[in-house]
Tab-separated table of C-alpha atoms in Angstrom:
chain	number	residue	atom	x	y	z
L	1	MET	CA	182.793	-18.235	-104.396
L	2	PRO	CA	182.907	-16.665	-100.913
L	3	SER	CA	185.080	-18.614	-98.493
L	4	GLN	CA	182.235	-19.337	-96.113
L	5	GLY	CA	180.065	-20.606	-98.930
L	6	ILE	CA	182.453	-23.270	-100.110
L	7	ALA	CA	183.362	-24.170	-96.532
L	8	VAL	CA	179.733	-24.766	-95.588
L	9	ILE	CA	179.212	-26.864	-98.724
L	10	MET	CA	182.297	-28.880	-97.910
L	11	VAL	CA	181.220	-29.625	-94.332
L	12	ALA	CA	177.608	-30.332	-95.224
L	13	ALA	CA	178.567	-32.608	-98.102
L	14	VAL	CA	181.185	-34.521	-96.150
L	15	LEU	CA	179.125	-34.984	-93.030
L	16	GLY	CA	176.108	-35.921	-95.101
L	17	GLY	CA	178.142	-38.441	-97.053
L	18	CYS	CA	179.196	-40.347	-93.942
L	19	ALA	CA	175.803	-41.922	-93.416
L	20	GLU	CA	175.572	-42.966	-97.054
L	21	ALA	CA	179.038	-44.462	-97.163
L	22	GLY	CA	178.193	-47.099	-94.544
L	23	SER	CA	181.004	-49.605	-94.286
L	24	GLU	CA	182.910	-48.199	-97.254
L	25	ARG	CA	186.389	-46.802	-96.752
L	26	SER	CA	186.391	-43.185	-95.638
L	27	THR	CA	189.034	-40.584	-94.865
L	28	PRO	CA	189.039	-38.123	-91.932
L	29	LEU	CA	188.502	-34.499	-92.911
L	30	VAL	CA	190.350	-31.983	-90.758
L	31	ALA	CA	189.895	-28.197	-90.714
L	32	GLU	CA	192.889	-26.284	-92.059
L	33	SER	CA	194.221	-22.907	-90.926
L	34	GLY	CA	193.513	-21.255	-94.318
L	35	ALA	CA	189.923	-20.623	-95.418
L	36	PRO	CA	187.467	-20.592	-92.486
L	37	VAL	CA	185.260	-23.675	-92.245
L	38	ILE	CA	181.779	-22.832	-90.981
L	39	ILE	CA	179.903	-25.636	-89.223
L	40	PRO	CA	176.122	-25.073	-89.465
L	41	GLY	CA	174.243	-24.986	-86.170
L	42	GLY	CA	170.943	-26.682	-85.373
L	43	PRO	CA	167.565	-25.184	-86.255
L	44	GLY	CA	167.527	-21.579	-85.068
L	45	GLU	CA	171.151	-21.760	-83.927
L	46	ALA	CA	174.113	-19.832	-85.322
L	47	GLY	CA	176.948	-21.687	-87.001
L	48	ARG	CA	180.499	-21.646	-85.674
L	49	THR	CA	183.974	-21.576	-87.154
L	50	ALA	CA	185.893	-24.852	-86.881
L	51	ARG	CA	189.196	-24.803	-85.035
L	52	PRO	CA	192.326	-25.513	-87.128
L	53	GLY	CA	193.044	-29.227	-86.786
L	54	GLU	CA	189.490	-30.041	-85.674
L	55	ARG	CA	188.167	-33.307	-87.130
L	56	LEU	CA	184.986	-32.559	-89.051
L	57	GLY	CA	183.907	-35.987	-90.150
L	58	GLU	CA	184.794	-38.374	-92.932
L	59	SER	CA	185.464	-37.597	-96.565
L	60	GLU	CA	183.273	-38.844	-99.393
L	61	ALA	CA	184.200	-42.513	-99.919
L	62	ARG	CA	183.528	-42.568	-103.650
L	63	VAL	CA	186.434	-40.393	-104.775
L	64	THR	CA	187.496	-41.111	-108.355
L	65	ALA	CA	190.505	-40.223	-110.485
L	66	ALA	CA	188.373	-37.549	-112.178
L	67	ASP	CA	187.773	-35.812	-108.829
L	68	VAL	CA	191.484	-35.801	-107.979
L	69	ARG	CA	192.432	-34.669	-111.483
L	70	PHE	CA	190.004	-31.765	-111.228
L	71	ALA	CA	191.354	-30.541	-107.878
L	72	GLU	CA	195.012	-31.038	-108.826
L	73	GLY	CA	194.491	-29.151	-112.088
L	74	MET	CA	192.255	-26.377	-110.787
L	75	ILE	CA	194.584	-25.360	-107.948
L	76	PRO	CA	197.449	-24.235	-110.247
L	77	HIS	CA	194.892	-22.776	-112.676
L	78	HIS	CA	193.448	-20.622	-109.885
L	79	ARG	CA	196.955	-19.650	-108.784
L	80	GLN	CA	197.714	-18.290	-112.238
L	81	ALA	CA	194.497	-16.236	-112.101
L	82	LEU	CA	195.636	-14.810	-108.747
L	83	GLU	CA	199.005	-13.956	-110.291
L	84	MET	CA	197.232	-12.132	-113.121
L	85	ALA	CA	194.935	-10.270	-110.729
L	86	ALA	CA	197.913	-9.176	-108.624
L	87	LEU	CA	199.324	-7.312	-111.640
L	88	VAL	CA	196.312	-4.999	-111.913
L	89	PRO	CA	196.938	-2.370	-109.161
L	90	ALA	CA	200.350	-1.317	-110.502
L	91	ARG	CA	199.410	-1.412	-114.178
L	92	SER	CA	195.809	-0.235	-114.495
L	93	SER	CA	194.073	2.978	-113.469
L	94	SER	CA	190.615	1.532	-114.129
L	95	PRO	CA	188.481	1.268	-110.953
L	96	VAL	CA	186.297	-1.316	-112.703
L	97	LEU	CA	189.260	-3.516	-113.547
L	98	ARG	CA	190.660	-3.201	-110.048
L	99	LYS	CA	187.322	-4.263	-108.587
L	100	LEU	CA	187.203	-7.227	-110.953
L	101	ALA	CA	190.683	-8.304	-109.861
L	102	GLU	CA	189.629	-8.052	-106.221
L	103	ARG	CA	186.569	-10.240	-106.882
L	104	ILE	CA	188.671	-12.846	-108.659
L	105	THR	CA	191.097	-12.960	-105.739
L	106	ALA	CA	188.322	-13.092	-103.127
L	107	ALA	CA	186.634	-15.987	-104.929
L	108	GLN	CA	189.556	-18.134	-105.976
L	109	ARG	CA	191.898	-17.934	-102.973
L	110	PRO	CA	189.395	-19.680	-100.630
L	111	GLU	CA	188.676	-22.279	-103.323
L	112	ILE	CA	192.390	-23.085	-103.486
L	113	ALA	CA	192.445	-23.563	-99.698
L	114	ALA	CA	189.344	-25.768	-99.780
L	115	MET	CA	190.617	-27.967	-102.628
L	116	THR	CA	194.009	-28.270	-100.925
L	117	SER	CA	192.281	-29.455	-97.744
L	118	TRP	CA	190.164	-31.884	-99.760
L	119	LEU	CA	193.217	-33.379	-101.465
L	120	LYS	CA	194.960	-33.857	-98.119
L	121	ALA	CA	191.881	-35.625	-96.758
L	122	ALA	CA	191.853	-37.870	-99.823
L	123	GLY	CA	195.519	-38.762	-99.276
L	124	ARG	CA	196.787	-36.596	-102.144
L	125	PRO	CA	198.696	-33.670	-100.606
L	126	PRO	CA	199.195	-31.039	-103.340
L	127	GLY	CA	202.775	-30.943	-104.578
L	128	GLU	CA	203.348	-34.567	-103.678
L	129	HIS	CA	201.707	-35.824	-106.853
L	130	GLY	CA	202.606	-33.007	-109.223
L	131	GLY	CA	199.279	-31.392	-110.050
L	132	HIS	CA	199.532	-29.855	-113.496
L	133	ASP	CA	197.444	-27.241	-115.281
L	134	ASP	CA	197.092	-28.238	-118.920
L	135	HIS	CA	195.019	-25.101	-119.539
L	136	ALA	CA	197.484	-22.518	-118.208
L	137	LEU	CA	198.298	-19.445	-120.239
L	138	PRO	CA	201.712	-19.726	-121.949
L	139	LEU	CA	204.677	-17.942	-120.399
L	140	GLU	CA	204.865	-15.655	-123.435
L	141	GLU	CA	201.354	-14.370	-122.787
L	142	MET	CA	202.059	-13.844	-119.102
L	143	ASN	CA	205.216	-11.892	-119.968
L	144	ARG	CA	203.228	-9.710	-122.396
L	145	LEU	CA	200.785	-8.967	-119.602
L	146	ARG	CA	203.562	-8.109	-117.143
L	147	ALA	CA	205.095	-5.684	-119.645
L	148	ALA	CA	201.847	-3.874	-120.579
L	149	ARG	CA	200.604	-0.676	-118.943
L	150	GLY	CA	197.506	1.516	-119.022
L	151	ALA	CA	194.825	0.933	-121.655
L	152	ALA	CA	196.943	-1.707	-123.406
L	153	PHE	CA	197.182	-3.648	-120.157
L	154	ASP	CA	193.439	-3.370	-119.529
L	155	THR	CA	192.573	-4.811	-122.941
L	156	LEU	CA	195.143	-7.592	-122.706
L	157	PHE	CA	194.131	-8.474	-119.147
L	158	LEU	CA	190.465	-8.813	-120.082
L	159	THR	CA	191.275	-10.811	-123.211
L	160	LEU	CA	193.579	-13.236	-121.404
L	161	MET	CA	191.356	-13.572	-118.345
L	162	ILE	CA	188.366	-14.442	-120.548
L	163	THR	CA	190.465	-17.200	-122.126
L	164	HIS	CA	191.625	-18.302	-118.670
L	165	HIS	CA	188.060	-18.398	-117.299
L	166	GLU	CA	186.804	-20.290	-120.348
L	167	ALA	CA	189.455	-22.945	-119.715
L	168	ALA	CA	188.316	-23.211	-116.082
L	169	VAL	CA	184.714	-23.686	-117.222
L	170	THR	CA	185.890	-26.448	-119.571
L	171	MET	CA	187.720	-28.166	-116.715
L	172	ALA	CA	184.665	-27.843	-114.468
L	173	GLY	CA	182.404	-29.212	-117.197
L	174	LEU	CA	184.565	-32.333	-117.432
L	175	GLN	CA	184.333	-32.757	-113.661
L	176	LEU	CA	180.532	-32.479	-113.791
L	177	ARG	CA	180.421	-35.203	-116.457
L	178	GLU	CA	182.942	-37.606	-114.970
L	179	GLY	CA	183.371	-36.798	-111.264
L	180	THR	CA	181.488	-38.391	-108.372
L	181	ASP	CA	182.631	-36.636	-105.189
L	182	ARG	CA	179.945	-34.200	-104.073
L	183	VAL	CA	182.418	-31.611	-102.749
L	184	MET	CA	184.282	-31.417	-106.059
L	185	LEU	CA	180.998	-31.444	-107.984
L	186	ALA	CA	179.784	-28.478	-105.906
L	187	THR	CA	183.066	-26.666	-106.586
L	188	ALA	CA	182.774	-27.359	-110.312
L	189	LYS	CA	179.216	-26.010	-110.397
L	190	ASP	CA	180.404	-22.848	-108.665
L	191	VAL	CA	183.209	-22.396	-111.204
L	192	VAL	CA	180.776	-22.749	-114.112
L	193	SER	CA	178.325	-20.288	-112.571
L	194	GLY	CA	180.698	-17.694	-111.095
L	195	GLN	CA	183.236	-17.591	-113.885
L	196	GLY	CA	180.508	-17.681	-116.526
L	197	ILE	CA	179.105	-14.464	-115.062
L	198	GLU	CA	182.555	-12.878	-114.996
L	199	ILE	CA	183.192	-13.852	-118.627
L	200	ALA	CA	180.031	-11.999	-119.669
L	201	ARG	CA	181.090	-8.924	-117.664
L	202	MET	CA	184.577	-8.904	-119.150
L	203	ARG	CA	183.268	-9.250	-122.691
L	204	ALA	CA	181.020	-6.259	-122.048
L	205	LEU	CA	184.020	-4.236	-120.808
L	206	LEU	CA	185.873	-4.955	-124.046
L	207	LYS	CA	183.110	-3.396	-126.142
L	208	PRO	CA	183.893	0.138	-127.380
L	209	GLY	CA	182.359	2.857	-125.234
L	210	THR	CA	181.938	0.610	-122.178
């Protein structure tokens, strides 16, 4: 998801949730220095980029354990995808694969920043509570990928990234069934949609003659 897209969703969802929350407990949401947070303008007006540290409103009051579990699990899962994508330039000569790796990085890095900001606003700074990715690729598979080169790398990268994306879709599906926070639900929907499209593209690249 583009960084501005998720940032706008986050601001719109949080600010919109304030009125609904009423007297319920809420948590301040503050803009971070990572992914840009775009604040929509009024009708006919351009939006603006929030200043780092600027208070944007209050977080969704109805945060559940499922929402926190999703964010704490998806952050390390995304980080592993970024690690995999970073291996491509030195190991593959395929322009298509390099472009795919760039798209993965461009989509998932801002999502990491947004989920990190969300966790801080919810009182769960990442690292403090030991977020764990139960769907991570094993170290053995990552080492195989690091050691591969050329066509062998391309095939292994696509195969492992399909598996990695499928795990992310599974995690997002659980969030859509059990979560309640609108920001995390919007993120989960984006994961299902965006990574589902990429899975189809990668499967097509694995077909002979593609």
